Tab-separated table of C-alpha atoms in Angstrom:
chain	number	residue	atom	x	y	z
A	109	UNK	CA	116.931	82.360	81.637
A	110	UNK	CA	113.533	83.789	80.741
A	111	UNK	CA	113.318	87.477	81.219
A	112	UNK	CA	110.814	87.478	83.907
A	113	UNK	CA	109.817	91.204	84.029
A	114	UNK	CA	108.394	90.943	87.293
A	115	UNK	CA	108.795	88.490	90.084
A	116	UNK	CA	106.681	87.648	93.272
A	117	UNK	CA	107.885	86.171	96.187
A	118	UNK	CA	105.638	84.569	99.001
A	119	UNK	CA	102.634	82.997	99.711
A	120	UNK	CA	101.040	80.222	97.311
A	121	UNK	CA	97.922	78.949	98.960
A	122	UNK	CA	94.252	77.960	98.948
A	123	UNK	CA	91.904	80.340	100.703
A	124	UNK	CA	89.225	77.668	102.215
A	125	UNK	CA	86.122	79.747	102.147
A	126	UNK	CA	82.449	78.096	103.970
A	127	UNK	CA	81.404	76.413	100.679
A	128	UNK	CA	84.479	76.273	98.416
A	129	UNK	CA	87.765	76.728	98.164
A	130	UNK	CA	90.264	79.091	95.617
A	131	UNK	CA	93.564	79.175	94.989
A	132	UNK	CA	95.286	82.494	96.667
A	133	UNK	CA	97.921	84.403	98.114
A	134	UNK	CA	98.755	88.004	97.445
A	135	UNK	CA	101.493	87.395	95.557
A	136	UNK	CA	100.008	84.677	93.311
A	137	UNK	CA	97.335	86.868	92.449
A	138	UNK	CA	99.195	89.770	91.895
A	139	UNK	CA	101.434	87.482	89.448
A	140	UNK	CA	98.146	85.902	87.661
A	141	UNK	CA	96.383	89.470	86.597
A	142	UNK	CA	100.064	90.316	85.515
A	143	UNK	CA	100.534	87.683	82.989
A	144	UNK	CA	96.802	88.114	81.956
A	145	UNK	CA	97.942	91.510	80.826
A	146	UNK	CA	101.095	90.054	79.070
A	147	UNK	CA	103.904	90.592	81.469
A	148	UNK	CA	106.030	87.550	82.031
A	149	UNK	CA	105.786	86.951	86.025
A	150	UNK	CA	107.937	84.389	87.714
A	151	UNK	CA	106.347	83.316	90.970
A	152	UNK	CA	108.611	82.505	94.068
A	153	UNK	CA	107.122	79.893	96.535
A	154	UNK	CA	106.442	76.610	97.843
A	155	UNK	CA	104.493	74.131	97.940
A	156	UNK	CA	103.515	70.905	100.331
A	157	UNK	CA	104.497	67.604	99.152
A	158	UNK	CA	100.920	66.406	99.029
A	159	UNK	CA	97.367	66.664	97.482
A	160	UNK	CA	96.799	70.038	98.087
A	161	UNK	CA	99.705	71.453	96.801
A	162	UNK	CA	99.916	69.283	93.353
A	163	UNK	CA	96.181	70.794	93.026
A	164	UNK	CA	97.632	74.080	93.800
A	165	UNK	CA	100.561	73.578	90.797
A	166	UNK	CA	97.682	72.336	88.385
A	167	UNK	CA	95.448	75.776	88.749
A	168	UNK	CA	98.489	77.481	88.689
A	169	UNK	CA	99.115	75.451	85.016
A	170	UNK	CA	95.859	76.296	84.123
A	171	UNK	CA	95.928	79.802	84.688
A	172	UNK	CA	99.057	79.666	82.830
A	173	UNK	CA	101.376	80.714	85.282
A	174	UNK	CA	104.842	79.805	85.589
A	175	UNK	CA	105.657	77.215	88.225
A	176	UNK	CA	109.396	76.995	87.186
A	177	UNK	CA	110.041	78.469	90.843
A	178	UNK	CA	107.665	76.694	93.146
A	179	UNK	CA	109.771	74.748	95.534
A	180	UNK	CA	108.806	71.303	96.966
A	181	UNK	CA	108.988	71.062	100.551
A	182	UNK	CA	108.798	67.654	101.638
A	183	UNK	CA	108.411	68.342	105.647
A	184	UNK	CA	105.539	71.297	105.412
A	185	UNK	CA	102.154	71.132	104.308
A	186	UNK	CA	100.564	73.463	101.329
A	187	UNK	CA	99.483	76.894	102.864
A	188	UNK	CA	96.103	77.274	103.478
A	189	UNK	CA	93.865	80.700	104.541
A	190	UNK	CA	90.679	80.158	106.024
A	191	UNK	CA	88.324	82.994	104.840
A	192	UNK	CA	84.736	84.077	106.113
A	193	UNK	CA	82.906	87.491	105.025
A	194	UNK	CA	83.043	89.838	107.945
A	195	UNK	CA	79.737	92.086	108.391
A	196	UNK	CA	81.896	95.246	107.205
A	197	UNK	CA	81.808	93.388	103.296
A	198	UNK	CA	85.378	92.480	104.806
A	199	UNK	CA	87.528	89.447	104.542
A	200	UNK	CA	88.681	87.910	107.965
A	201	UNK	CA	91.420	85.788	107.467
A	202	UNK	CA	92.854	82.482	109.631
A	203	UNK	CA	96.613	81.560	108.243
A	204	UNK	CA	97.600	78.343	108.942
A	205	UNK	CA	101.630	78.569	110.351
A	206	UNK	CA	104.118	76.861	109.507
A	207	UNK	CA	103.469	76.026	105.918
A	208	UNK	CA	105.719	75.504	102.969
A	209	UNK	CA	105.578	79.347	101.619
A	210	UNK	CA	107.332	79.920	105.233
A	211	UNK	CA	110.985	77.717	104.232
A	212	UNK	CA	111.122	79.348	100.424
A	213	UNK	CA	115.179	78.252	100.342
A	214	UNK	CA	117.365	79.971	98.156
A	215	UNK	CA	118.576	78.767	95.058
A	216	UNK	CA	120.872	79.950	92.298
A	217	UNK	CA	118.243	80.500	89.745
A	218	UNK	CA	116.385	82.889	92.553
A	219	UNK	CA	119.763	84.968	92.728
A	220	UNK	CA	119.790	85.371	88.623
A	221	UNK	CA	116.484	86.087	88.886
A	222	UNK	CA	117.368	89.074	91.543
A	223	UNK	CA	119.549	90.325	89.636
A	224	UNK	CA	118.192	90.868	86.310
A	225	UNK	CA	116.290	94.097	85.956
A	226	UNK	CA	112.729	93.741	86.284
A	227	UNK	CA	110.488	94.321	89.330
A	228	UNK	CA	110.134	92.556	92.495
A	229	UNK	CA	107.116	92.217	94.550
A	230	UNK	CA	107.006	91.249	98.036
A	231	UNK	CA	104.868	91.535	101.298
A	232	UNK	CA	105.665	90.871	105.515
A	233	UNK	CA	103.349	87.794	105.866
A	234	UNK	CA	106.046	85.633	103.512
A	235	UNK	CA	108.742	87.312	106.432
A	236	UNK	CA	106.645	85.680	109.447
A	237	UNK	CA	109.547	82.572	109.097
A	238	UNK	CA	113.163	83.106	109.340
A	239	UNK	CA	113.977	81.019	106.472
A	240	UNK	CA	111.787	83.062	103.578
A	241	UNK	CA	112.635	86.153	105.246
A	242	UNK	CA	116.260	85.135	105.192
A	243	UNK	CA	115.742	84.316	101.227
A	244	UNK	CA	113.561	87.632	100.467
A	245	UNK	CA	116.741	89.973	101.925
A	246	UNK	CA	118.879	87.955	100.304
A	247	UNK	CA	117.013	88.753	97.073
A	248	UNK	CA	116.736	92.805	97.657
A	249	UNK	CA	120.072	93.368	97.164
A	250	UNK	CA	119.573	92.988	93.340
A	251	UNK	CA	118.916	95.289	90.554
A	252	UNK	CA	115.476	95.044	90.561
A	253	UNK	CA	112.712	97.853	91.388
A	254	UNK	CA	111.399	96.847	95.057
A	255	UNK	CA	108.035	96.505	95.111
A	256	UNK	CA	106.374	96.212	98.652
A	257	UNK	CA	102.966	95.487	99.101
A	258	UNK	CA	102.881	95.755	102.892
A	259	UNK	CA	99.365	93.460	103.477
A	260	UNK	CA	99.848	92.925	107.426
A	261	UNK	CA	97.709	90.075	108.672
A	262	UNK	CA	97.646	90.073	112.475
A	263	UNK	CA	98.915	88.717	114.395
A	264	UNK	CA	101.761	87.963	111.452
A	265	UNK	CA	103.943	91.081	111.868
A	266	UNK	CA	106.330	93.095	114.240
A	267	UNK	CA	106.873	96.782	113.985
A	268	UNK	CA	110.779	95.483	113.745
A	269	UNK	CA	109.714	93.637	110.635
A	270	UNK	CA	107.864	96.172	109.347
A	271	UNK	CA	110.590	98.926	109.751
A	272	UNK	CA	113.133	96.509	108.044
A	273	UNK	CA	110.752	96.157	104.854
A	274	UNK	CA	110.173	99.689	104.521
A	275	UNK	CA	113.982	100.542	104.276
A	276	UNK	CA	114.154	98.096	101.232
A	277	UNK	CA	111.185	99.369	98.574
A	278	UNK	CA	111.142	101.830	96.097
A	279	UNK	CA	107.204	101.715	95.723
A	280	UNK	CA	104.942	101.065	98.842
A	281	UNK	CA	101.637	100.169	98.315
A	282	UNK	CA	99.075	100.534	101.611
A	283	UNK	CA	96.004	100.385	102.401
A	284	UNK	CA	94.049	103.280	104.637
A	285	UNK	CA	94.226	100.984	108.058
A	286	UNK	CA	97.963	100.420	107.485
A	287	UNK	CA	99.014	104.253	106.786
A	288	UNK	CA	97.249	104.652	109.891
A	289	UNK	CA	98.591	102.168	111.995
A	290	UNK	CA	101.953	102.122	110.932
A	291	UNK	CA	102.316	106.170	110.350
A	292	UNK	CA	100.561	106.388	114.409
A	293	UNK	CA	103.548	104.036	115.174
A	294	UNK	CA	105.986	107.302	113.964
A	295	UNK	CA	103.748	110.299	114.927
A	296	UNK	CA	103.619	110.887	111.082
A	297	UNK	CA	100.451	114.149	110.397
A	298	UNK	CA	96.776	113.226	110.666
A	299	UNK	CA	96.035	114.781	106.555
A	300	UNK	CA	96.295	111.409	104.211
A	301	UNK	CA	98.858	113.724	101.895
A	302	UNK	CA	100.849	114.414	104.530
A	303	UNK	CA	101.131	111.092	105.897
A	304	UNK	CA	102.205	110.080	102.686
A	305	UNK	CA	104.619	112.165	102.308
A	306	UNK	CA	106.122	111.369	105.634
A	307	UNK	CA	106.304	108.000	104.939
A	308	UNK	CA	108.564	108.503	101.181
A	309	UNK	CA	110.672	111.315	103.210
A	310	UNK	CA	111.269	108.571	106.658
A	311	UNK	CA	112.205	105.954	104.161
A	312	UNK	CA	113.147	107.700	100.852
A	313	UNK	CA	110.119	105.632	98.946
A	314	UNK	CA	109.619	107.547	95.921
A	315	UNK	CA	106.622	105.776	95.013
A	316	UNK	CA	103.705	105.644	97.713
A	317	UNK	CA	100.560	104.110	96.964
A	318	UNK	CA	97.189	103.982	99.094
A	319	UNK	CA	94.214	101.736	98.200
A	320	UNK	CA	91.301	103.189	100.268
A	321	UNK	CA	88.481	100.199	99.389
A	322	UNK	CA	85.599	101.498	97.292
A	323	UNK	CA	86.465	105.494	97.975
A	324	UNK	CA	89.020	104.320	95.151
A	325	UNK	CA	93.352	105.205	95.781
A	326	UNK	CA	95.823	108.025	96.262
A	327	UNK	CA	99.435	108.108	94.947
A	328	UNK	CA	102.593	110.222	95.463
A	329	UNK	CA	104.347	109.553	92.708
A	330	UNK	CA	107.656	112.425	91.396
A	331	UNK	CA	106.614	114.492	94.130
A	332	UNK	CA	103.280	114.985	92.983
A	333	UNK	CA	100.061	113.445	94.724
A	334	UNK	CA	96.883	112.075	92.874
A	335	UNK	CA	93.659	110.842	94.172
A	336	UNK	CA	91.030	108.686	92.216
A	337	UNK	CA	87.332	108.251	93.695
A	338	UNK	CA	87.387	104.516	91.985
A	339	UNK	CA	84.578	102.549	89.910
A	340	UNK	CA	81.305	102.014	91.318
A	341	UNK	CA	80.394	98.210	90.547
A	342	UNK	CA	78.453	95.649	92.431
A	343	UNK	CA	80.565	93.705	94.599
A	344	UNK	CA	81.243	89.738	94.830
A	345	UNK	CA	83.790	89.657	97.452
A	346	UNK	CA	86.827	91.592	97.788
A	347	UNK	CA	89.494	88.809	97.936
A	348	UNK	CA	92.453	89.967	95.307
A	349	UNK	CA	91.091	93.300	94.333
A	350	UNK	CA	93.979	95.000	96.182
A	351	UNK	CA	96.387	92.766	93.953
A	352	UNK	CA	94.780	93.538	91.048
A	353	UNK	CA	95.339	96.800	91.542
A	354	UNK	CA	98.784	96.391	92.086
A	355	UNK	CA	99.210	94.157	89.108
A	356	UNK	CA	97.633	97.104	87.339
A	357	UNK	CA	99.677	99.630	88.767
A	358	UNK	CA	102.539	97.921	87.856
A	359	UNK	CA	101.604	96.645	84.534
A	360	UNK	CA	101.115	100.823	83.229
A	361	UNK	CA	104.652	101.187	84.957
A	362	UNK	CA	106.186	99.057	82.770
A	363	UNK	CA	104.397	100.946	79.486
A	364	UNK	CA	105.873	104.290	80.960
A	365	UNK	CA	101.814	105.524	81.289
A	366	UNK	CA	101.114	108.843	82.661
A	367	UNK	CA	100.657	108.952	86.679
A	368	UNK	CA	96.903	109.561	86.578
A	369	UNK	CA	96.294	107.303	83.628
A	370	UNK	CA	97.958	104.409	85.972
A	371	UNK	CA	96.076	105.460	88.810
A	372	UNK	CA	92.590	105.040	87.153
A	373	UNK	CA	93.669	101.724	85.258
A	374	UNK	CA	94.629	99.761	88.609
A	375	UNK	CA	91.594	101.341	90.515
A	376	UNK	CA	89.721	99.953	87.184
A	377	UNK	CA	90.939	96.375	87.348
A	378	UNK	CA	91.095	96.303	91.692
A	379	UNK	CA	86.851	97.430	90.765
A	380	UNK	CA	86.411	94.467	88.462
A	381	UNK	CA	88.238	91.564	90.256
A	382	UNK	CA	85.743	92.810	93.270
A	383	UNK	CA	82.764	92.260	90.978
A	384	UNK	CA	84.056	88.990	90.410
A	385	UNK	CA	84.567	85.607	92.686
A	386	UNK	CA	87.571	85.224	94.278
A	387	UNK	CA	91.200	86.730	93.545
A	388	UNK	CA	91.984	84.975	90.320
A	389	UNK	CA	88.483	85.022	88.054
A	390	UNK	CA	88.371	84.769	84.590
A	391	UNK	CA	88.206	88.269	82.702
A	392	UNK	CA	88.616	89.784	79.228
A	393	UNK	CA	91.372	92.845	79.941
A	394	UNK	CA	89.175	94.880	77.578
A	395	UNK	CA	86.330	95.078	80.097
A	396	UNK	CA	88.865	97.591	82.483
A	397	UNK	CA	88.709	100.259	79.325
A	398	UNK	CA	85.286	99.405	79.445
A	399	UNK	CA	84.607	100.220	82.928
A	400	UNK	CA	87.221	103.038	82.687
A	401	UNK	CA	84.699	104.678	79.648
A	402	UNK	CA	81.819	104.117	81.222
């Protein structure tokens, strides 16, 4: 088997905005800024049997990702998100239930997959079903690093569900509304530090990330905490960023970079994905040292 360094498991989809429509899903986009850095990313999902998911696979060709693990699900339709621009600069999102991302089945080349070292990356809205979530935990028990990337979309989530990801990551990454929903759910301290902190000592998550929009992101990372104040740029739309960063994050994992050097990087690539159209737009890597030396 190819040695996928990372793998993402959930949602494939197309995020129907008022005048067009772009392929998404959080872990799609976190796999497509991966491989644009280099990093081979298998991508665990389904698709409809119909139009809009052999659309889906042909973007997904095109951006030259990996569709070896894209399932076929006869009896669902192809996810779709429909996405409006709130007045906050914020997405608002609709998800249509049940789609095909929501019966991912298991499969023996998932298992070898799980258990080949590498990374995982995972979120709670590909847990709303019984039958991914079933898959996912059956895929945590592997040797990979857990990678969750929380991304609650009411009304999509349960505390329960919540909880029972949490116990199963060795990074986190958050945004600001999260850490303070879900650390107001545990009476975790007010300070962001010390909610973050709480948080890797509740669940023993040694690496806790926080995306905090265009104020930039914090990380706890060996005990020590960082903060970055981000890249100013002018904004498209925000869909992805939050995955880029996390593909960016990850991507200065794998090449053993310094804390604070990784920190700056994804808040670098999260800034230009927002300056961009949608969560998959066609970049040249070089322009994040760009914006990073500016």
């Amino acid at each position: 088997m190819k040695p996928y360094q990372v793998a993402c498991f959930g949602e494939v989809l197309w995020d129907i905005l008022p005048d067009k429509k772009l392929p998404g899903g959080a872990p799609m986009n976190v796999a497509y800024h991966l491989q644009k850095l280099g990093v081979p990313v298998a991508m665990i999902s389904a698709t409809g049997n119909d139009a809009d998911g052999d659309d889906l696979r042909q973007v997904m060709q095109q951006l030259q990702l990996d569709t070896t693990f894209i399932q076929r699900d006869p009896d669902h339709e192809t996810g779709k998100v429909y996405a409006r621009l709130a007045a906050t600069n914020e997405m608002q999102y609709e998800i249509v239930r049940p789609v095909a991302w929501d019966f991912i089945q298991l499969s023996e080349g998932l298992a070898e997959i799980a258990n080949t070292p590498g990374y995982l990356v995972f979120g709670s809205l590909a847990s709303r079903n019984e039958v991914s979530k079933e898959t996912l935990l059956s895929l945590l028990d592997g040797g990979r690093t857990l990678v969750l990337d929380i991304n609650l979309r009411p009304p999509h989530f349960t505390q329960e569900l919540v909880t029972l990801l949490l116990q199963h990551c060795q990074i986190l990454k958050i945004n600001e509304a999260e850490l303070e929903l879900i650390g107001d759910w545990y009476g975790f301290p007010a300070s962001m530090e010390e909610r973050v902190r709480a948080f890797s000592q509740k669940y023993d998550i040694p690496t806790v990330i926080v995306t905090l929009g265009d104020k930039g992101a914090a990380l706890l990372m060996e005990n020590a905490f960082y903060l970055h104040s981000g890249y100013k740029v002018v904004v498209a739309d925000t869909i992805g960023s939050g995955d880029a960063f996390l593909a960016g994050f990850l991507y200065n994992r794998i090449l053993n970079t310094p804390p604070a050097v990784t920190l700056a990087y994804a808040c670098a690539l999260g800034a230009l994905v927002a300056s961009y159209h949608g969560g998959c737009p066609a970049y040249d890597p070089n322009e994040i040292i760009a914006l990073m030396n500016r």
